[in-house]
Amino acid sequence: MKFEVTILGSSSATPIFNRNPTAQVLNINEHLYLIDCGEGTQQQMLRFDIKASRIDYIFISHLHGDHYLGLVGLLSSMHLNGRKKTLYLFGPPHLMEIIDLQLKYSETTLHFPLEFKQTHTQHPEVIVSNNDIIVETIPLNHRIDTTGFIFREKKRLRKLRKEVIEYLQIPVPYFTALKKGADYTAPNGEVYKNDDLTIDSDQPKSYAYCSDTLYGEQYFEQIANATLLYHEATFLNEMLDRANDTFHTTALQAAAVALKTNAKRLLIGHFSARYKTLTELLDEAKSIFPATELAVEGRTFYIE
């Protein structure tokens, strides 16, 4: 199953140089999920050939502008381009109030259903569960209510040992039961154990998206063992006081999160506009967590 994330924006509060505010697109089994929608997200989608018509789920982490100011424009474009299918939107309680106000004064009635579900920071909550994944909120500690999101693949059915199946001439109608773990009883009464007929499917993978947050261990258990962890890393650790004052994380702290939660790989982003180049941030994170990469815009990272 395809499981990958494309970075559309990796800047923090303001766009700068060649970096745009936060936005990412997850492709899970050819279904697209947009995470945050800063200014310029539509332009980035056009630039990197991401079709808005394929997006059915949008997740907004919090109501600082660099994470949602592109949303109304995107919804308007979907409307103008004739979208009819339902769009599922998840975000803080007041997000829908902002959207309704914009639509009201532009005298716009969307041509497609927009289903909104509020997120909350009191405790984690499952907000999506479909055939492919489970999405859960991650309560974070920022200046305003903020959640991250963790995307976990659902466990797949067992895989058939084709050569054994063919040798025993097991009929096709039995395949589903075998994949679900059933044994097979042949016409002569002989029983074949499921372990001899199938192999286990791959272990489910996960993508944890930790948006703006003060460093703290309250969310560590929830994101433990992530296949790919995205964590904001707004500042170098020499600016730790500034990070604390603004409820952000440094590159060194993001790496510590990855180390302490046993992440397989770390992706850092949400870089302050003060950094024209990102080498120092990457080097700082890699000093304690070598499997770190930069959330460079236009890059696609495979979650495997």
PDB file of N, CA and C in Angstrom, residues 117-216:
ATOM      1  N   LYS A 117     -15.690  18.379  11.781  1.00  0.00           N
ATOM      2  CA  LYS A 117     -15.608  17.751  13.101  1.00  0.00           C
ATOM      3  C   LYS A 117     -14.605  18.524  13.938  1.00  0.00           C
ATOM      4  N   GLN A 118     -15.047  18.962  15.110  1.00  0.00           N
ATOM      5  CA  GLN A 118     -14.180  19.708  16.016  1.00  0.00           C
ATOM      6  C   GLN A 118     -13.133  18.804  16.640  1.00  0.00           C
ATOM      7  N   THR A 119     -11.936  19.354  16.771  1.00  0.00           N
ATOM      8  CA  THR A 119     -10.896  18.673  17.532  1.00  0.00           C
ATOM      9  C   THR A 119     -10.778  19.336  18.901  1.00  0.00           C
ATOM     10  N   HIS A 120     -10.275  18.578  19.859  1.00  0.00           N
ATOM     11  CA  HIS A 120     -10.153  19.080  21.233  1.00  0.00           C
ATOM     12  C   HIS A 120      -8.791  18.675  21.783  1.00  0.00           C
ATOM     13  N   THR A 121      -8.349  19.395  22.794  1.00  0.00           N
ATOM     14  CA  THR A 121      -7.014  19.156  23.342  1.00  0.00           C
ATOM     15  C   THR A 121      -7.039  18.494  24.717  1.00  0.00           C
ATOM     16  N   GLN A 122      -8.211  18.098  25.187  1.00  0.00           N
ATOM     17  CA  GLN A 122      -8.278  17.483  26.511  1.00  0.00           C
ATOM     18  C   GLN A 122      -7.693  16.069  26.512  1.00  0.00           C
ATOM     19  N   HIS A 123      -7.879  15.352  25.410  1.00  0.00           N
ATOM     20  CA  HIS A 123      -7.403  13.970  25.339  1.00  0.00           C
ATOM     21  C   HIS A 123      -7.351  13.545  23.868  1.00  0.00           C
ATOM     22  N   PRO A 124      -6.555  12.518  23.554  1.00  0.00           N
ATOM     23  CA  PRO A 124      -6.526  12.027  22.172  1.00  0.00           C
ATOM     24  C   PRO A 124      -7.893  11.486  21.762  1.00  0.00           C
ATOM     25  N   GLU A 125      -8.174  11.570  20.477  1.00  0.00           N
ATOM     26  CA  GLU A 125      -9.472  11.117  19.975  1.00  0.00           C
ATOM     27  C   GLU A 125      -9.312  10.563  18.566  1.00  0.00           C
ATOM     28  N   VAL A 126      -9.922   9.428  18.302  1.00  0.00           N
ATOM     29  CA  VAL A 126      -9.955   8.892  16.938  1.00  0.00           C
ATOM     30  C   VAL A 126     -10.962   9.710  16.135  1.00  0.00           C
ATOM     31  N   ILE A 127     -10.508  10.297  15.026  1.00  0.00           N
ATOM     32  CA  ILE A 127     -11.388  11.152  14.233  1.00  0.00           C
ATOM     33  C   ILE A 127     -11.683  10.578  12.844  1.00  0.00           C
ATOM     34  N   VAL A 128     -10.866   9.622  12.398  1.00  0.00           N
ATOM     35  CA  VAL A 128     -11.115   8.952  11.114  1.00  0.00           C
ATOM     36  C   VAL A 128     -10.767   7.479  11.275  1.00  0.00           C
ATOM     37  N   SER A 129     -11.613   6.632  10.743  1.00  0.00           N
ATOM     38  CA  SER A 129     -11.324   5.205  10.666  1.00  0.00           C
ATOM     39  C   SER A 129     -11.971   4.688   9.394  1.00  0.00           C
ATOM     40  N   ASN A 130     -11.143   4.290   8.439  1.00  0.00           N
ATOM     41  CA  ASN A 130     -11.674   3.746   7.193  1.00  0.00           C
ATOM     42  C   ASN A 130     -10.951   2.440   6.865  1.00  0.00           C
ATOM     43  N   ASN A 131     -11.039   1.982   5.655  1.00  0.00           N
ATOM     44  CA  ASN A 131     -10.446   0.691   5.306  1.00  0.00           C
ATOM     45  C   ASN A 131      -8.921   0.688   5.401  1.00  0.00           C
ATOM     46  N   ASP A 132      -8.315   1.873   5.279  1.00  0.00           N
ATOM     47  CA  ASP A 132      -6.858   1.959   5.209  1.00  0.00           C
ATOM     48  C   ASP A 132      -6.199   2.363   6.519  1.00  0.00           C
ATOM     49  N   ILE A 133      -6.788   3.343   7.199  1.00  0.00           N
ATOM     50  CA  ILE A 133      -6.083   3.959   8.322  1.00  0.00           C
ATOM     51  C   ILE A 133      -7.008   4.315   9.481  1.00  0.00           C
ATOM     52  N   ILE A 134      -6.348   4.606  10.598  1.00  0.00           N
ATOM     53  CA  ILE A 134      -6.984   5.239  11.745  1.00  0.00           C
ATOM     54  C   ILE A 134      -6.226   6.537  11.999  1.00  0.00           C
ATOM     55  N   VAL A 135      -6.949   7.641  12.137  1.00  0.00           N
ATOM     56  CA  VAL A 135      -6.333   8.933  12.433  1.00  0.00           C
ATOM     57  C   VAL A 135      -6.762   9.362  13.834  1.00  0.00           C
ATOM     58  N   GLU A 136      -5.767   9.744  14.621  1.00  0.00           N
ATOM     59  CA  GLU A 136      -6.012  10.126  16.014  1.00  0.00           C
ATOM     60  C   GLU A 136      -5.369  11.487  16.277  1.00  0.00           C
ATOM     61  N   THR A 137      -6.026  12.324  17.069  1.00  0.00           N
ATOM     62  CA  THR A 137      -5.447  13.611  17.427  1.00  0.00           C
ATOM     63  C   THR A 137      -4.375  13.443  18.502  1.00  0.00           C
ATOM     64  N   ILE A 138      -3.413  14.354  18.501  1.00  0.00           N
ATOM     65  CA  ILE A 138      -2.350  14.391  19.503  1.00  0.00           C
ATOM     66  C   ILE A 138      -2.430  15.743  20.219  1.00  0.00           C
ATOM     67  N   PRO A 139      -2.929  15.813  21.437  1.00  0.00           N
ATOM     68  CA  PRO A 139      -2.962  17.093  22.158  1.00  0.00           C
ATOM     69  C   PRO A 139      -1.541  17.624  22.383  1.00  0.00           C
ATOM     70  N   LEU A 140      -1.312  18.882  21.998  1.00  0.00           N
ATOM     71  CA  LEU A 140       0.000  19.501  22.119  1.00  0.00           C
ATOM     72  C   LEU A 140      -0.084  20.738  23.013  1.00  0.00           C
ATOM     73  N   ASN A 141       1.061  21.321  23.309  1.00  0.00           N
ATOM     74  CA  ASN A 141       1.137  22.452  24.245  1.00  0.00           C
ATOM     75  C   ASN A 141       1.675  23.669  23.508  1.00  0.00           C
ATOM     76  N   HIS A 142       0.764  24.454  22.955  1.00  0.00           N
ATOM     77  CA  HIS A 142       1.136  25.670  22.225  1.00  0.00           C
ATOM     78  C   HIS A 142       0.413  26.846  22.880  1.00  0.00           C
ATOM     79  N   ARG A 143       0.574  28.037  22.327  1.00  0.00           N
ATOM     80  CA  ARG A 143      -0.052  29.213  22.948  1.00  0.00           C
ATOM     81  C   ARG A 143      -1.571  29.166  22.852  1.00  0.00           C
ATOM     82  N   ILE A 144      -2.075  28.510  21.817  1.00  0.00           N
ATOM     83  CA  ILE A 144      -3.517  28.301  21.684  1.00  0.00           C
ATOM     84  C   ILE A 144      -3.761  26.809  21.502  1.00  0.00           C
ATOM     85  N   ASP A 145      -5.021  26.405  21.558  1.00  0.00           N
ATOM     86  CA  ASP A 145      -5.347  24.984  21.424  1.00  0.00           C
ATOM     87  C   ASP A 145      -4.784  24.432  20.121  1.00  0.00           C
ATOM     88  N   THR A 146      -4.023  23.353  20.247  1.00  0.00           N
ATOM     89  CA  THR A 146      -3.325  22.774  19.104  1.00  0.00           C
ATOM     90  C   THR A 146      -3.310  21.260  19.224  1.00  0.00           C
ATOM     91  N   THR A 147      -3.521  20.600  18.099  1.00  0.00           N
ATOM     92  CA  THR A 147      -3.353  19.147  18.064  1.00  0.00           C
ATOM     93  C   THR A 147      -2.438  18.766  16.920  1.00  0.00           C
ATOM     94  N   GLY A 148      -1.713  17.696  17.124  1.00  0.00           N
ATOM     95  CA  GLY A 148      -1.077  17.014  16.020  1.00  0.00           C
ATOM     96  C   GLY A 148      -2.005  15.906  15.563  1.00  0.00           C
ATOM     97  N   PHE A 149      -1.525  15.085  14.647  1.00  0.00           N
ATOM     98  CA  PHE A 149      -2.330  13.973  14.134  1.00  0.00           C
ATOM     99  C   PHE A 149      -1.413  12.781  13.898  1.00  0.00           C
ATOM    100  N   ILE A 150      -1.883  11.601  14.251  1.00  0.00           N
ATOM    101  CA  ILE A 150      -1.117  10.396  13.940  1.00  0.00           C
ATOM    102  C   ILE A 150      -1.951   9.493  13.040  1.00  0.00           C
ATOM    103  N   PHE A 151      -1.338   9.072  11.963  1.00  0.00           N
ATOM    104  CA  PHE A 151      -1.978   8.245  10.943  1.00  0.00           C
ATOM    105  C   PHE A 151      -1.389   6.845  11.053  1.00  0.00           C
ATOM    106  N   ARG A 152      -2.221   5.872  11.376  1.00  0.00           N
ATOM    107  CA  ARG A 152      -1.758   4.495  11.546  1.00  0.00           C
ATOM    108  C   ARG A 152      -2.450   3.601  10.513  1.00  0.00           C
ATOM    109  N   GLU A 153      -1.652   2.852   9.783  1.00  0.00           N
ATOM    110  CA  GLU A 153      -2.224   1.860   8.883  1.00  0.00           C
ATOM    111  C   GLU A 153      -2.992   0.811   9.671  1.00  0.00           C
ATOM    112  N   LYS A 154      -4.062   0.323   9.081  1.00  0.00           N
ATOM    113  CA  LYS A 154      -4.751  -0.810   9.679  1.00  0.00           C
ATOM    114  C   LYS A 154      -4.026  -2.097   9.285  1.00  0.00           C
ATOM    115  N   LYS A 155      -4.050  -3.048  10.191  1.00  0.00           N
ATOM    116  CA  LYS A 155      -3.406  -4.336   9.934  1.00  0.00           C
ATOM    117  C   LYS A 155      -4.091  -5.019   8.750  1.00  0.00           C
ATOM    118  N   ARG A 156      -3.304  -5.451   7.784  1.00  0.00           N
ATOM    119  CA  ARG A 156      -3.837  -6.130   6.613  1.00  0.00           C
ATOM    120  C   ARG A 156      -4.090  -7.610   6.918  1.00  0.00           C
ATOM    121  N   LEU A 157      -4.927  -8.227   6.096  1.00  0.00           N
ATOM    122  CA  LEU A 157      -5.172  -9.656   6.225  1.00  0.00           C
ATOM    123  C   LEU A 157      -3.903 -10.436   5.895  1.00  0.00           C
ATOM    124  N   ARG A 158      -3.851 -11.672   6.348  1.00  0.00           N
ATOM    125  CA  ARG A 158      -2.703 -12.520   6.072  1.00  0.00           C
ATOM    126  C   ARG A 158      -2.569 -12.776   4.564  1.00  0.00           C
ATOM    127  N   LYS A 159      -1.351 -13.108   4.129  1.00  0.00           N
ATOM    128  CA  LYS A 159      -1.090 -13.351   2.717  1.00  0.00           C
ATOM    129  C   LYS A 159      -1.056 -14.849   2.438  1.00  0.00           C
ATOM    130  N   LEU A 160      -1.656 -15.246   1.336  1.00  0.00           N
ATOM    131  CA  LEU A 160      -1.686 -16.663   0.957  1.00  0.00           C
ATOM    132  C   LEU A 160      -0.318 -17.125   0.455  1.00  0.00           C
ATOM    133  N   ARG A 161       0.066 -18.356   0.829  1.00  0.00           N
ATOM    134  CA  ARG A 161       1.234 -18.999   0.228  1.00  0.00           C
ATOM    135  C   ARG A 161       0.767 -19.628  -1.088  1.00  0.00           C
ATOM    136  N   LYS A 162       0.966 -18.936  -2.164  1.00  0.00           N
ATOM    137  CA  LYS A 162       0.367 -19.320  -3.440  1.00  0.00           C
ATOM    138  C   LYS A 162       0.768 -20.727  -3.875  1.00  0.00           C
ATOM    139  N   GLU A 163       2.042 -21.057  -3.674  1.00  0.00           N
ATOM    140  CA  GLU A 163       2.499 -22.365  -4.138  1.00  0.00           C
ATOM    141  C   GLU A 163       1.814 -23.498  -3.367  1.00  0.00           C
ATOM    142  N   VAL A 164       1.561 -23.278  -2.065  1.00  0.00           N
ATOM    143  CA  VAL A 164       0.888 -24.296  -1.250  1.00  0.00           C
ATOM    144  C   VAL A 164      -0.586 -24.375  -1.633  1.00  0.00           C
ATOM    145  N   ILE A 165      -1.197 -23.210  -1.801  1.00  0.00           N
ATOM    146  CA  ILE A 165      -2.607 -23.152  -2.175  1.00  0.00           C
ATOM    147  C   ILE A 165      -2.840 -23.893  -3.497  1.00  0.00           C
ATOM    148  N   GLU A 166      -1.945 -23.627  -4.443  1.00  0.00           N
ATOM    149  CA  GLU A 166      -2.088 -24.273  -5.760  1.00  0.00           C
ATOM    150  C   GLU A 166      -1.850 -25.773  -5.663  1.00  0.00           C
ATOM    151  N   TYR A 167      -0.862 -26.165  -4.877  1.00  0.00           N
ATOM    152  CA  TYR A 167      -0.546 -27.589  -4.737  1.00  0.00           C
ATOM    153  C   TYR A 167      -1.723 -28.360  -4.132  1.00  0.00           C
ATOM    154  N   LEU A 168      -2.362 -27.744  -3.121  1.00  0.00           N
ATOM    155  CA  LEU A 168      -3.492 -28.405  -2.453  1.00  0.00           C
ATOM    156  C   LEU A 168      -4.806 -28.214  -3.206  1.00  0.00           C
ATOM    157  N   GLN A 169      -4.763 -27.363  -4.237  1.00  0.00           N
ATOM    158  CA  GLN A 169      -5.955 -27.076  -5.049  1.00  0.00           C
ATOM    159  C   GLN A 169      -7.119 -26.590  -4.173  1.00  0.00           C
ATOM    160  N   ILE A 170      -6.792 -25.651  -3.297  1.00  0.00           N
ATOM    161  CA  ILE A 170      -7.829 -25.079  -2.422  1.00  0.00           C
ATOM    162  C   ILE A 170      -8.707 -24.146  -3.250  1.00  0.00           C
ATOM    163  N   PRO A 171     -10.014 -24.320  -3.222  1.00  0.00           N
ATOM    164  CA  PRO A 171     -10.912 -23.490  -4.033  1.00  0.00           C
ATOM    165  C   PRO A 171     -10.883 -22.017  -3.610  1.00  0.00           C
ATOM    166  N   VAL A 172     -11.099 -21.150  -4.575  1.00  0.00           N
ATOM    167  CA  VAL A 172     -11.074 -19.698  -4.353  1.00  0.00           C
ATOM    168  C   VAL A 172     -12.031 -19.240  -3.241  1.00  0.00           C
ATOM    169  N   PRO A 173     -13.238 -19.794  -3.109  1.00  0.00           N
ATOM    170  CA  PRO A 173     -14.146 -19.314  -2.045  1.00  0.00           C
ATOM    171  C   PRO A 173     -13.564 -19.429  -0.632  1.00  0.00           C
ATOM    172  N   TYR A 174     -12.515 -20.222  -0.441  1.00  0.00           N
ATOM    173  CA  TYR A 174     -11.914 -20.361   0.887  1.00  0.00           C
ATOM    174  C   TYR A 174     -10.882 -19.265   1.179  1.00  0.00           C
ATOM    175  N   PHE A 175     -10.500 -18.512   0.166  1.00  0.00           N
ATOM    176  CA  PHE A 175      -9.361 -17.600   0.323  1.00  0.00           C
ATOM    177  C   PHE A 175      -9.585 -16.549   1.409  1.00  0.00           C
ATOM    178  N   THR A 176     -10.761 -15.952   1.440  1.00  0.00           N
ATOM    179  CA  THR A 176     -11.022 -14.892   2.424  1.00  0.00           C
ATOM    180  C   THR A 176     -10.906 -15.427   3.842  1.00  0.00           C
ATOM    181  N   ALA A 177     -11.470 -16.605   4.086  1.00  0.00           N
ATOM    182  CA  ALA A 177     -11.397 -17.193   5.425  1.00  0.00           C
ATOM    183  C   ALA A 177      -9.954 -17.497   5.813  1.00  0.00           C
ATOM    184  N   LEU A 178      -9.174 -17.976   4.839  1.00  0.00           N
ATOM    185  CA  LEU A 178      -7.767 -18.252   5.111  1.00  0.00           C
ATOM    186  C   LEU A 178      -7.019 -16.972   5.474  1.00  0.00           C
ATOM    187  N   LYS A 179      -7.289 -15.893   4.746  1.00  0.00           N
ATOM    188  CA  LYS A 179      -6.629 -14.622   5.021  1.00  0.00           C
ATOM    189  C   LYS A 179      -6.986 -14.098   6.415  1.00  0.00           C
ATOM    190  N   LYS A 180      -8.155 -14.473   6.893  1.00  0.00           N
ATOM    191  CA  LYS A 180      -8.594 -14.045   8.218  1.00  0.00           C
ATOM    192  C   LYS A 180      -8.113 -14.972   9.331  1.00  0.00           C
ATOM    193  N   GLY A 181      -7.395 -16.050   8.946  1.00  0.00           N
ATOM    194  CA  GLY A 181      -6.782 -16.904   9.955  1.00  0.00           C
ATOM    195  C   GLY A 181      -7.376 -18.284  10.114  1.00  0.00           C
ATOM    196  N   ALA A 182      -8.344 -18.654   9.289  1.00  0.00           N
ATOM    197  CA  ALA A 182      -8.990 -19.969   9.420  1.00  0.00           C
ATOM    198  C   ALA A 182      -8.086 -21.085   8.898  1.00  0.00           C
ATOM    199  N   ASP A 183      -8.240 -22.266   9.468  1.00  0.00           N
ATOM    200  CA  ASP A 183      -7.594 -23.459   8.937  1.00  0.00           C
ATOM    201  C   ASP A 183      -8.412 -23.956   7.737  1.00  0.00           C
ATOM    202  N   TYR A 184      -7.852 -24.923   7.014  1.00  0.00           N
ATOM    203  CA  TYR A 184      -8.567 -25.482   5.867  1.00  0.00           C
ATOM    204  C   TYR A 184      -8.719 -26.987   6.048  1.00  0.00           C
ATOM    205  N   THR A 185      -9.943 -27.461   5.884  1.00  0.00           N
ATOM    206  CA  THR A 185     -10.230 -28.898   5.942  1.00  0.00           C
ATOM    207  C   THR A 185     -10.476 -29.404   4.529  1.00  0.00           C
ATOM    208  N   ALA A 186      -9.617 -30.292   4.085  1.00  0.00           N
ATOM    209  CA  ALA A 186      -9.721 -30.845   2.733  1.00  0.00           C
ATOM    210  C   ALA A 186     -10.910 -31.800   2.633  1.00  0.00           C
ATOM    211  N   PRO A 187     -11.347 -32.118   1.412  1.00  0.00           N
ATOM    212  CA  PRO A 187     -12.482 -33.038   1.232  1.00  0.00           C
ATOM    213  C   PRO A 187     -12.270 -34.394   1.899  1.00  0.00           C
ATOM    214  N   ASN A 188     -11.008 -34.830   2.047  1.00  0.00           N
ATOM    215  CA  ASN A 188     -10.753 -36.131   2.694  1.00  0.00           C
ATOM    216  C   ASN A 188     -10.690 -36.030   4.214  1.00  0.00           C
ATOM    217  N   GLY A 189     -10.967 -34.825   4.739  1.00  0.00           N
ATOM    218  CA  GLY A 189     -10.995 -34.621   6.183  1.00  0.00           C
ATOM    219  C   GLY A 189      -9.686 -34.165   6.787  1.00  0.00           C
ATOM    220  N   GLU A 190      -8.626 -34.132   5.999  1.00  0.00           N
ATOM    221  CA  GLU A 190      -7.333 -33.693   6.532  1.00  0.00           C
ATOM    222  C   GLU A 190      -7.358 -32.181   6.771  1.00  0.00           C
ATOM    223  N   VAL A 191      -6.833 -31.768   7.953  1.00  0.00           N
ATOM    224  CA  VAL A 191      -6.840 -30.354   8.337  1.00  0.00           C
ATOM    225  C   VAL A 191      -5.456 -29.759   8.116  1.00  0.00           C
ATOM    226  N   TYR A 192      -5.421 -28.619   7.425  1.00  0.00           N
ATOM    227  CA  TYR A 192      -4.177 -27.891   7.194  1.00  0.00           C
ATOM    228  C   TYR A 192      -4.216 -26.600   8.012  1.00  0.00           C
ATOM    229  N   LYS A 193      -3.208 -26.424   8.865  1.00  0.00           N
ATOM    230  CA  LYS A 193      -3.161 -25.260   9.737  1.00  0.00           C
ATOM    231  C   LYS A 193      -2.909 -23.984   8.939  1.00  0.00           C
ATOM    232  N   ASN A 194      -3.487 -22.903   9.425  1.00  0.00           N
ATOM    233  CA  ASN A 194      -3.385 -21.629   8.718  1.00  0.00           C
ATOM    234  C   ASN A 194      -1.934 -21.177   8.561  1.00  0.00           C
ATOM    235  N   ASP A 195      -1.112 -21.416   9.562  1.00  0.00           N
ATOM    236  CA  ASP A 195       0.297 -20.986   9.484  1.00  0.00           C
ATOM    237  C   ASP A 195       1.038 -21.652   8.333  1.00  0.00           C
ATOM    238  N   ASP A 196       0.551 -22.815   7.892  1.00  0.00           N
ATOM    239  CA  ASP A 196       1.186 -23.504   6.773  1.00  0.00           C
ATOM    240  C   ASP A 196       0.665 -23.008   5.428  1.00  0.00           C
ATOM    241  N   LEU A 197      -0.452 -22.303   5.466  1.00  0.00           N
ATOM    242  CA  LEU A 197      -1.105 -21.870   4.233  1.00  0.00           C
ATOM    243  C   LEU A 197      -0.929 -20.378   3.961  1.00  0.00           C
ATOM    244  N   THR A 198      -0.596 -19.610   5.002  1.00  0.00           N
ATOM    245  CA  THR A 198      -0.493 -18.159   4.864  1.00  0.00           C
ATOM    246  C   THR A 198       0.743 -17.648   5.599  1.00  0.00           C
ATOM    247  N   ILE A 199       1.090 -16.410   5.303  1.00  0.00           N
ATOM    248  CA  ILE A 199       2.115 -15.702   6.074  1.00  0.00           C
ATOM    249  C   ILE A 199       1.515 -14.398   6.584  1.00  0.00           C
ATOM    250  N   ASP A 200       2.099 -13.906   7.654  1.00  0.00           N
ATOM    251  CA  ASP A 200       1.573 -12.676   8.246  1.00  0.00           C
ATOM    252  C   ASP A 200       1.794 -11.500   7.300  1.00  0.00           C
ATOM    253  N   SER A 201       0.898 -10.544   7.321  1.00  0.00           N
ATOM    254  CA  SER A 201       1.061  -9.331   6.525  1.00  0.00           C
ATOM    255  C   SER A 201       2.106  -8.424   7.173  1.00  0.00           C
ATOM    256  N   ASP A 202       2.535  -7.431   6.448  1.00  0.00           N
ATOM    257  CA  ASP A 202       3.528  -6.494   6.972  1.00  0.00           C
ATOM    258  C   ASP A 202       2.983  -5.774   8.211  1.00  0.00           C
ATOM    259  N   GLN A 203       3.900  -5.411   9.095  1.00  0.00           N
ATOM    260  CA  GLN A 203       3.494  -4.653  10.271  1.00  0.00           C
ATOM    261  C   GLN A 203       2.992  -3.271   9.848  1.00  0.00           C
ATOM    262  N   PRO A 204       1.883  -2.800  10.429  1.00  0.00           N
ATOM    263  CA  PRO A 204       1.343  -1.490  10.052  1.00  0.00           C
ATOM    264  C   PRO A 204       2.357  -0.374  10.307  1.00  0.00           C
ATOM    265  N   LYS A 205       2.375   0.594   9.413  1.00  0.00           N
ATOM    266  CA  LYS A 205       3.261   1.744   9.539  1.00  0.00           C
ATOM    267  C   LYS A 205       2.477   2.945  10.077  1.00  0.00           C
ATOM    268  N   SER A 206       3.204   3.959  10.538  1.00  0.00           N
ATOM    269  CA  SER A 206       2.534   5.125  11.102  1.00  0.00           C
ATOM    270  C   SER A 206       3.283   6.405  10.763  1.00  0.00           C
ATOM    271  N   TYR A 207       2.531   7.487  10.656  1.00  0.00           N
ATOM    272  CA  TYR A 207       3.096   8.826  10.444  1.00  0.00           C
ATOM    273  C   TYR A 207       2.547   9.735  11.527  1.00  0.00           C
ATOM    274  N   ALA A 208       3.445  10.275  12.345  1.00  0.00           N
ATOM    275  CA  ALA A 208       3.042  11.186  13.425  1.00  0.00           C
ATOM    276  C   ALA A 208       3.406  12.610  13.031  1.00  0.00           C
ATOM    277  N   TYR A 209       2.415  13.480  13.068  1.00  0.00           N
ATOM    278  CA  TYR A 209       2.593  14.886  12.700  1.00  0.00           C
ATOM    279  C   TYR A 209       2.461  15.734  13.954  1.00  0.00           C
ATOM    280  N   CYS A 210       3.578  16.242  14.435  1.00  0.00           N
ATOM    281  CA  CYS A 210       3.574  17.076  15.645  1.00  0.00           C
ATOM    282  C   CYS A 210       3.760  18.526  15.239  1.00  0.00           C
ATOM    283  N   SER A 211       2.672  19.249  15.248  1.00  0.00           N
ATOM    284  CA  SER A 211       2.662  20.657  14.881  1.00  0.00           C
ATOM    285  C   SER A 211       3.278  21.482  16.012  1.00  0.00           C
ATOM    286  N   ASP A 212       3.007  22.783  16.033  1.00  0.00           N
ATOM    287  CA  ASP A 212       3.640  23.708  16.975  1.00  0.00           C
ATOM    288  C   ASP A 212       3.419  23.274  18.421  1.00  0.00           C
ATOM    289  N   THR A 213       4.511  23.176  19.169  1.00  0.00           N
ATOM    290  CA  THR A 213       4.377  22.739  20.557  1.00  0.00           C
ATOM    291  C   THR A 213       5.623  23.056  21.366  1.00  0.00           C
ATOM    292  N   LEU A 214       5.412  23.329  22.626  1.00  0.00           N
ATOM    293  CA  LEU A 214       6.500  23.385  23.595  1.00  0.00           C
ATOM    294  C   LEU A 214       6.977  21.970  23.852  1.00  0.00           C
ATOM    295  N   TYR A 215       8.276  21.796  24.001  1.00  0.00           N
ATOM    296  CA  TYR A 215       8.811  20.472  24.295  1.00  0.00           C
ATOM    297  C   TYR A 215       8.231  19.951  25.604  1.00  0.00           C
ATOM    298  N   GLY A 216       7.800  18.703  25.590  1.00  0.00           N
ATOM    299  CA  GLY A 216       7.244  18.075  26.787  1.00  0.00           C
ATOM    300  C   GLY A 216       6.926  16.637  26.495  1.00  0.00           C
TER     301      GLY A 216
END
